[in-house]
PDB file of C-alpha atoms in Angstrom:
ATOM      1  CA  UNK Y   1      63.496  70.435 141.378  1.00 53.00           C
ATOM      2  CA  UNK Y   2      66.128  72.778 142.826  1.00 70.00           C
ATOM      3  CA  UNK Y   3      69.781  72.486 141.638  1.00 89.00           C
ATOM      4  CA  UNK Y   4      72.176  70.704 143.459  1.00 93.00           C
ATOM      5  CA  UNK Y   5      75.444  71.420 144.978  1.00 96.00           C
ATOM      6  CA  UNK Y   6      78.487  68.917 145.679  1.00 98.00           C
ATOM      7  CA  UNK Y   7      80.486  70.059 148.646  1.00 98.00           C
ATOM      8  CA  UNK Y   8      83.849  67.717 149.521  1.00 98.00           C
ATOM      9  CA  UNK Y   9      86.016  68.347 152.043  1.00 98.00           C
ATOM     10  CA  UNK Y  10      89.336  69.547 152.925  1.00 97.00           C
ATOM     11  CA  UNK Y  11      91.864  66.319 154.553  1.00 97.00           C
ATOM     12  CA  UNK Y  12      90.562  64.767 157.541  1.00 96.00           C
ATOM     13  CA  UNK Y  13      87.561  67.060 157.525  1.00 96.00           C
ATOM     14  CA  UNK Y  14      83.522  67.163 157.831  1.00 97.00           C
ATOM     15  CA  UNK Y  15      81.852  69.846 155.867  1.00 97.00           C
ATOM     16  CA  UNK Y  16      78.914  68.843 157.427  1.00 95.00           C
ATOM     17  CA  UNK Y  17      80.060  70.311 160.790  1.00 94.00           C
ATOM     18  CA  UNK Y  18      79.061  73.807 159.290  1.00 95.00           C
ATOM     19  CA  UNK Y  19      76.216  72.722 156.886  1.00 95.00           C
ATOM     20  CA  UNK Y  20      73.457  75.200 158.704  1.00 93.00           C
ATOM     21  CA  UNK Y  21      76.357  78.326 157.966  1.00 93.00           C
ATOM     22  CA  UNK Y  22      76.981  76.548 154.690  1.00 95.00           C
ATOM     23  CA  UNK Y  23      73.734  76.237 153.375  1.00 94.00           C
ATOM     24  CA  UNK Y  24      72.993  79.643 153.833  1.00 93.00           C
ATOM     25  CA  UNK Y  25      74.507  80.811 150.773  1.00 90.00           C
ATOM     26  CA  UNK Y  26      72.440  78.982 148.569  1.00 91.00           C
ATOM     27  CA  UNK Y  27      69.486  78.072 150.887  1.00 92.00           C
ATOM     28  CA  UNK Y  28      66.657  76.941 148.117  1.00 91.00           C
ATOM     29  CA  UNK Y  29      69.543  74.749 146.849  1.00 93.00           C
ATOM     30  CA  UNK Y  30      70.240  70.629 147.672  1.00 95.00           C
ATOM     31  CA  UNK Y  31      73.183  70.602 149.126  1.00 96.00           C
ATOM     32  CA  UNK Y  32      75.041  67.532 149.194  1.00 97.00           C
ATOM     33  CA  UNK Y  33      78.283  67.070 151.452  1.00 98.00           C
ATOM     34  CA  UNK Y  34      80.494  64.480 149.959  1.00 98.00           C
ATOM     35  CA  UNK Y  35      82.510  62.716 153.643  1.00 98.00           C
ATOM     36  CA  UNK Y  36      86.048  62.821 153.804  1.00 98.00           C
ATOM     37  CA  UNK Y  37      86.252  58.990 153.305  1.00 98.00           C
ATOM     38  CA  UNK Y  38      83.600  58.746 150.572  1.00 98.00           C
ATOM     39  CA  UNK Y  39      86.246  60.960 148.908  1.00 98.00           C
ATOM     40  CA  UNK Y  40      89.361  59.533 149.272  1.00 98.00           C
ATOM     41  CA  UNK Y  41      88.258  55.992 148.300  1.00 98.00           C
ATOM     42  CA  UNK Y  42      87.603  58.010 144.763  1.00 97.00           C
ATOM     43  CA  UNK Y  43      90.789  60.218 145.081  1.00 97.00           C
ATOM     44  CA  UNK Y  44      92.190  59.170 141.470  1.00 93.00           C
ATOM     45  CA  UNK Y  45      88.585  59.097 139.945  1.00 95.00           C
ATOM     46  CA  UNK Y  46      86.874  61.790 141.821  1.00 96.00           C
ATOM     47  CA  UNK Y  47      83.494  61.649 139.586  1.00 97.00           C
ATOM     48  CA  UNK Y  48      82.794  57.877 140.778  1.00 97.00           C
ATOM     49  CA  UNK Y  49      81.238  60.113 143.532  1.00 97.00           C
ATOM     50  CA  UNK Y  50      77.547  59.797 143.033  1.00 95.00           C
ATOM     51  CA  UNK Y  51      76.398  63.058 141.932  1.00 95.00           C
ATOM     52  CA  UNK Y  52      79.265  64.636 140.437  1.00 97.00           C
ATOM     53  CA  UNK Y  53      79.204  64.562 137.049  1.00 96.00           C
ATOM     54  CA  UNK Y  54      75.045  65.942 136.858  1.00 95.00           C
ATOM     55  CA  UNK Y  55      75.898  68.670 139.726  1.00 96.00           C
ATOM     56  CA  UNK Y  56      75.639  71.979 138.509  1.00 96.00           C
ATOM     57  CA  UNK Y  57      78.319  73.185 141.178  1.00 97.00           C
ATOM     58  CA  UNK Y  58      80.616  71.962 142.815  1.00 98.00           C
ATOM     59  CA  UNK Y  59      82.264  73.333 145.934  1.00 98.00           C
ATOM     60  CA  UNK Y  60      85.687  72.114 146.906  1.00 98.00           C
ATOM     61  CA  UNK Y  61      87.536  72.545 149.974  1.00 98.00           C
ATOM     62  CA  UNK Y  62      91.617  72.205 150.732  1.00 98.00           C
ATOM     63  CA  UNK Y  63      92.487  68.958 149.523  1.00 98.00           C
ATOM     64  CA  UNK Y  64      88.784  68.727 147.869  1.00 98.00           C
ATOM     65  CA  UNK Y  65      89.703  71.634 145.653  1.00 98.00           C
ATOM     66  CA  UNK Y  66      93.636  70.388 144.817  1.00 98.00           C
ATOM     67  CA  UNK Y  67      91.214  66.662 144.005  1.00 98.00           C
ATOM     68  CA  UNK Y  68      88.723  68.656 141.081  1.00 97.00           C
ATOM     69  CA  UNK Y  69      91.644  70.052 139.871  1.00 97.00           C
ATOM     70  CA  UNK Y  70      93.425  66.880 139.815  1.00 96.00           C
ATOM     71  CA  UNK Y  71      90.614  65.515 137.913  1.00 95.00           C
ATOM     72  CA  UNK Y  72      89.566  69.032 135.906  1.00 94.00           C
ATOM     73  CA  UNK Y  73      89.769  66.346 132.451  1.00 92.00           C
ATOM     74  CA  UNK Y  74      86.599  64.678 133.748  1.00 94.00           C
ATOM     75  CA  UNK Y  75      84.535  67.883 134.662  1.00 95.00           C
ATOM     76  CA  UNK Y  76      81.531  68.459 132.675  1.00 94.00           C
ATOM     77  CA  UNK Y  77      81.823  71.345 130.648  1.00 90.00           C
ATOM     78  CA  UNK Y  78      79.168  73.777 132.323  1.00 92.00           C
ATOM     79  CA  UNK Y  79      79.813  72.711 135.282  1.00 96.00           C
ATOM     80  CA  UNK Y  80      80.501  75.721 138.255  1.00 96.00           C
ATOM     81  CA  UNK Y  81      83.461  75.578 140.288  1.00 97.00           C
ATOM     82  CA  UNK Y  82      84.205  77.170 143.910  1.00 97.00           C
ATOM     83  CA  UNK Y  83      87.452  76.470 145.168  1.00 98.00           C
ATOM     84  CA  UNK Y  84      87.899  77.548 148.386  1.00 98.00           C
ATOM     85  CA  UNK Y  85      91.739  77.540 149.646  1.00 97.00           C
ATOM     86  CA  UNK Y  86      92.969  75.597 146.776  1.00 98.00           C
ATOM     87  CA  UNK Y  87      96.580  74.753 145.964  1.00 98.00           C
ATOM     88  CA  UNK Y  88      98.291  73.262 143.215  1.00 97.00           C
ATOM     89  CA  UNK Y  89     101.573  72.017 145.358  1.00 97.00           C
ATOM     90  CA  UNK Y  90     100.675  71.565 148.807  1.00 96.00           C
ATOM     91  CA  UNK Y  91     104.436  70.596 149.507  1.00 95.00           C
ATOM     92  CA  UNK Y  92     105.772  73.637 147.854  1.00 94.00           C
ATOM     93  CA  UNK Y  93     108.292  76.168 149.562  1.00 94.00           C
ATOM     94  CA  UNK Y  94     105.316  78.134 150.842  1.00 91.00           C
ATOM     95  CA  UNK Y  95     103.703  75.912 152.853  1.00 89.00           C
ATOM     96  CA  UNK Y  96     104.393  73.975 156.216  1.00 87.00           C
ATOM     97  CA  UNK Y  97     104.749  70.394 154.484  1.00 91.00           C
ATOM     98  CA  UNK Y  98     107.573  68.681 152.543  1.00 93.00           C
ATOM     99  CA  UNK Y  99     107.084  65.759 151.205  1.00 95.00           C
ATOM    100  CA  UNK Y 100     108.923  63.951 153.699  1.00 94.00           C
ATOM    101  CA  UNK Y 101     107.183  64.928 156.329  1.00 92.00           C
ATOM    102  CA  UNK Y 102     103.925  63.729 155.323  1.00 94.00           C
ATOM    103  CA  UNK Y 103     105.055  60.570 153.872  1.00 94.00           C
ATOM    104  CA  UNK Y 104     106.208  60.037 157.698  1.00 93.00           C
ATOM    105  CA  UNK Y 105     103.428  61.058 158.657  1.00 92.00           C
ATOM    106  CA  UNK Y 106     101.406  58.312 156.451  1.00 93.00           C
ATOM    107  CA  UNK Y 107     103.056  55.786 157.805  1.00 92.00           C
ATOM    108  CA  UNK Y 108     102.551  56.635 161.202  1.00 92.00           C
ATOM    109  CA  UNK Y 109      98.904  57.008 161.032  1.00 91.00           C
ATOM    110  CA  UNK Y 110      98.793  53.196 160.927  1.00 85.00           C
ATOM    111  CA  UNK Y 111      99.544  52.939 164.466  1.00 89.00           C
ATOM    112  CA  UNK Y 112      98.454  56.314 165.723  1.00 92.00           C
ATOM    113  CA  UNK Y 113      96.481  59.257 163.769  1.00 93.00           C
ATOM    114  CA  UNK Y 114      96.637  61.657 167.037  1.00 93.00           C
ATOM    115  CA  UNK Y 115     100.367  63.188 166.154  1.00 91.00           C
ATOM    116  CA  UNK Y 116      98.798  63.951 162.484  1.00 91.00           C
ATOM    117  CA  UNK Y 117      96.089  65.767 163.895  1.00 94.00           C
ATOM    118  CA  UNK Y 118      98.117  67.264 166.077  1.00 92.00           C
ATOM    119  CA  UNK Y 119     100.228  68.681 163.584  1.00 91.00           C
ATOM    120  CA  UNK Y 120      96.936  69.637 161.382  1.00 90.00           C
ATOM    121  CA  UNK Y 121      95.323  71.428 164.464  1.00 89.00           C
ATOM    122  CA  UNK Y 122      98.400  74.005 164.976  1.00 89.00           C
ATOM    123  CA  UNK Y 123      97.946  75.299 161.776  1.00 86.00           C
ATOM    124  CA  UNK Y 124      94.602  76.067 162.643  1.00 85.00           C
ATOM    125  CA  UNK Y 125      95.360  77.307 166.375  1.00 80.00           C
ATOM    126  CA  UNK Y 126      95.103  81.500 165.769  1.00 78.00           C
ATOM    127  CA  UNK Y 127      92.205  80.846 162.926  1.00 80.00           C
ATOM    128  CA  UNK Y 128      89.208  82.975 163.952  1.00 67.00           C
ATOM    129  CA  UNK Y 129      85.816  80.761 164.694  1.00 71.00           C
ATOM    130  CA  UNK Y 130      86.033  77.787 167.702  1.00 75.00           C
ATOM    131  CA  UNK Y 131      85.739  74.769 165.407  1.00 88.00           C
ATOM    132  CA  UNK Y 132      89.121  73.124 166.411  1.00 88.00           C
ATOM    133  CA  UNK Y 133      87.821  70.647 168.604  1.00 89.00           C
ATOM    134  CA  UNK Y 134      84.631  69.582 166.949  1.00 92.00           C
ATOM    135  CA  UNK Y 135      86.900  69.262 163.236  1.00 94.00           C
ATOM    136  CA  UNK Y 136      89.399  66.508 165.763  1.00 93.00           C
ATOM    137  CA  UNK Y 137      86.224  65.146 166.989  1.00 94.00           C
ATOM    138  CA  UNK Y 138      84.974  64.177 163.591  1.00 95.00           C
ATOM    139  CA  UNK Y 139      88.459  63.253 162.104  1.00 96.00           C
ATOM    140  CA  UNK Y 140      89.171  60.546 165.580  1.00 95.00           C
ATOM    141  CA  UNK Y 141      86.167  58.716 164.158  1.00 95.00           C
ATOM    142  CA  UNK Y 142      88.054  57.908 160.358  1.00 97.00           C
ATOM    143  CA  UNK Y 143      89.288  55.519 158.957  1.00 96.00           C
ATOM    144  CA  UNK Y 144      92.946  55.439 159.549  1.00 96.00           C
ATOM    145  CA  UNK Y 145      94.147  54.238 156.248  1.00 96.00           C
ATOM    146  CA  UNK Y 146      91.982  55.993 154.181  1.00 97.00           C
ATOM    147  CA  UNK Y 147      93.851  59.310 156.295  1.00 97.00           C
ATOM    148  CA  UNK Y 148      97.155  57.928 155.426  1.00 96.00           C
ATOM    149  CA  UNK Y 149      95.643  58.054 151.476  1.00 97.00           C
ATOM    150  CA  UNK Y 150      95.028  61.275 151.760  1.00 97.00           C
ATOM    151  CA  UNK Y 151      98.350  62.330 153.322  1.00 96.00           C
ATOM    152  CA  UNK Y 152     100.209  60.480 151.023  1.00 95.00           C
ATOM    153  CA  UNK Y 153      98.157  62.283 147.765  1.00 97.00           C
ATOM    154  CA  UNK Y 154      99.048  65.221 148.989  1.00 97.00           C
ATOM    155  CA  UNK Y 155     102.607  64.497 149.343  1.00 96.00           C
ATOM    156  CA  UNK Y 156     103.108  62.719 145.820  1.00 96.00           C
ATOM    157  CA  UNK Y 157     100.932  64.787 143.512  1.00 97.00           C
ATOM    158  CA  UNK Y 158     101.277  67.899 141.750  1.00 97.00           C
ATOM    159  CA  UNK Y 159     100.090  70.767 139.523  1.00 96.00           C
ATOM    160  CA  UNK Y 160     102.175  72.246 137.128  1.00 95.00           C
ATOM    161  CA  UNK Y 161     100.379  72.579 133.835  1.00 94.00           C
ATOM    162  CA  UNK Y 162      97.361  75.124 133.109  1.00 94.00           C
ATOM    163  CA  UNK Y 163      94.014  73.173 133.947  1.00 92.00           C
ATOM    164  CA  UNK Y 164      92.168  72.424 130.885  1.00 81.00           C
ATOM    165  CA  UNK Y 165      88.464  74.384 130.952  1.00 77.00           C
ATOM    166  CA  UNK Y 166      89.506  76.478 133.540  1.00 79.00           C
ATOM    167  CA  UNK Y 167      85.952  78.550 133.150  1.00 86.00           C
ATOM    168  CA  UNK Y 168      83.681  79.203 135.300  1.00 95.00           C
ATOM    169  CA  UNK Y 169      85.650  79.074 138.439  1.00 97.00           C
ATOM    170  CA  UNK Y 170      85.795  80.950 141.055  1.00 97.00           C
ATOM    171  CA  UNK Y 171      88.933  80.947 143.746  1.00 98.00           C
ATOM    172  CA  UNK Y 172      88.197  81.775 146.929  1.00 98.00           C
ATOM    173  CA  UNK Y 173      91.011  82.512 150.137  1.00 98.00           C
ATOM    174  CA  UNK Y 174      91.579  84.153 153.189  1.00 96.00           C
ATOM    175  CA  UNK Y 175      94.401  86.350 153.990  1.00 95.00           C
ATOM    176  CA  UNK Y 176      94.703  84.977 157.452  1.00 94.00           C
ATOM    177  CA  UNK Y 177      94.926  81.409 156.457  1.00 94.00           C
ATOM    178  CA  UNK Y 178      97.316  79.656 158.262  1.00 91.00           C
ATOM    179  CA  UNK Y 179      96.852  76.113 157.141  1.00 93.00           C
ATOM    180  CA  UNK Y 180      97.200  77.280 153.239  1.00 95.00           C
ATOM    181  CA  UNK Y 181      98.955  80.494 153.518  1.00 95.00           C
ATOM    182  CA  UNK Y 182      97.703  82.631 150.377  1.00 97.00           C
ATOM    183  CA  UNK Y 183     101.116  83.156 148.386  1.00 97.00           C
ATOM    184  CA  UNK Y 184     100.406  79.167 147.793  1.00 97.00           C
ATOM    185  CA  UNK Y 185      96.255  79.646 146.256  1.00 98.00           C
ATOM    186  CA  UNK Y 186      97.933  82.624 144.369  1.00 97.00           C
ATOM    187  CA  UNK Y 187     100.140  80.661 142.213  1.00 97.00           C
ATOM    188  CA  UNK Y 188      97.237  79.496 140.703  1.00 97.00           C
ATOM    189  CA  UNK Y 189      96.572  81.954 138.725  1.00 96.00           C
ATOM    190  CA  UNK Y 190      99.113  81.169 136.433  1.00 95.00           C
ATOM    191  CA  UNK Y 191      97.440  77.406 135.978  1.00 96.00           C
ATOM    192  CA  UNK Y 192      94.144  78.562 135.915  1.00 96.00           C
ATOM    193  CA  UNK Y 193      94.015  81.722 133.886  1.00 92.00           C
ATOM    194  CA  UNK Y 194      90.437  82.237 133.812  1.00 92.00           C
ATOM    195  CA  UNK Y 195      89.384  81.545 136.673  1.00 95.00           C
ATOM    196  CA  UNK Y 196      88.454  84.540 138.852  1.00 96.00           C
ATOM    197  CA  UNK Y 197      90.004  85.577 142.674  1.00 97.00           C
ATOM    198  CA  UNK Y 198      88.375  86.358 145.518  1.00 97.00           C
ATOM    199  CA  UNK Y 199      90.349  87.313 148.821  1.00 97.00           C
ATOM    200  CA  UNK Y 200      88.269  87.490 152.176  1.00 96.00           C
ATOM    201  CA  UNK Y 201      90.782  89.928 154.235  1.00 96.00           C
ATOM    202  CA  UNK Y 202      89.728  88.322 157.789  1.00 92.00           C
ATOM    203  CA  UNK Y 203      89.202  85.091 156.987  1.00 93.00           C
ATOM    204  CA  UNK Y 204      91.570  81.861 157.761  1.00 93.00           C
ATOM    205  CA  UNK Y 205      91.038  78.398 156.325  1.00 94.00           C
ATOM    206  CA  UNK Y 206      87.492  77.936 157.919  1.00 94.00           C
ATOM    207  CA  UNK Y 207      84.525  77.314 155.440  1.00 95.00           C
ATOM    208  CA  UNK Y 208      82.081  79.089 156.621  1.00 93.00           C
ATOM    209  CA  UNK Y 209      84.636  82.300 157.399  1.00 92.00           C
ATOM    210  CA  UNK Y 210      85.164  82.293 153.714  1.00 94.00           C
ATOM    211  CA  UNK Y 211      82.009  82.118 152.179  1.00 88.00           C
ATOM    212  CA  UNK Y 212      80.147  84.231 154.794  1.00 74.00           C
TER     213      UNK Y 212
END
């Protein structure tokens, strides 16, 4: 039986999309991708997921990432970690958010999700890689609430205490990331102390950029 992998996503995203590029780093492995809804019907109890806790890695994303470390207290203790563009405030000073902004931006998604993804999408406008328009594609066909979840996690929660078990993980950015610029991944280091860092020098926020 070959081990098995957990991928979830980053907000609004399908891993999926890439799973041919993704695959490809592991390729005698099961690879499970976790969808963007799955995961944020589970965002305060992120090992409801099926899978999760008997995964021996787990592969997380953007907002997927910030979610295991959100819920590091439930990890299993051998389990493998790649975080890939992780964050631990994604409203800090850094970044393009405040808090504001994306609680507006919650709200809003009730009536309308296209000026959320529009906002999204210029972050991602000078990434290498022509994914843009199959990543709206995918996110047009969510649920619109369960996008407004998200949005709203990301504005209201946190990181500011060292992650417990912070072993056997392994941080992964790009320097040209736009959407998570890496002055915001690097102030990890200081919650997760033993967890290693790994830049990719041209990468952006794109998956398969990163791991390839």
């Amino acid at each position: 039986m070959s081990e098995k992998w957990i991928w979830l996503p980053d907000w609004a995203s399908d891993l999926s999309l890439w799973e041919d590029d993704l695959t490809d780093v592991e390729p005698s492995f099961d690879h499970v991708f976790v969808p963007y809804e799955k995961m944020a019907k589970n965002l305060n109890d992120l090992y409801k997921i099926p899978g999760m806790l008997t995964a021996p890695t787990v592969v997380g994303w953007g907002m997927g990432a910030f979610l295991m470390l959100m819920n590091a207290a439930n990890r299993p203790k051998l389990q493998k970690w790649i975080l890939l563009s992780p964050f631990a405030d994604f409203c800090d000073e850094d970044g393009a958010w405040t808090e504001q902004n994306l609680v507006f931006m919650a709200r809003q998604m009730h009536s309308t999700v296209d000026p959320a993804l529009n906002s999204f999408e210029e972050q991602l406008s000078e990434e290498f890689g022509e994914w843009q328009e199959d990543w709206r594609k995918a996110a047009q066909k969510m649920d619109a609430s369960l996008l407004a979840d998200g949005i709203n996690y990301l504005a209201t929660h946190k990181i500011t205490e060292p992650v417990a078990g912070g072993e056997n993980i392994q941080v992964v950015y790009g320097r040209m990331d736009q959407a998570v610029p890496p002055v915001q991944t690097l102030k990890l280091k200081a919650l997760l102390p033993n967890a290693s860092f790994k830049e990719r020098p041209k990468a952006g926020h794109w998956p398969p950029m990163l791991l390839l």
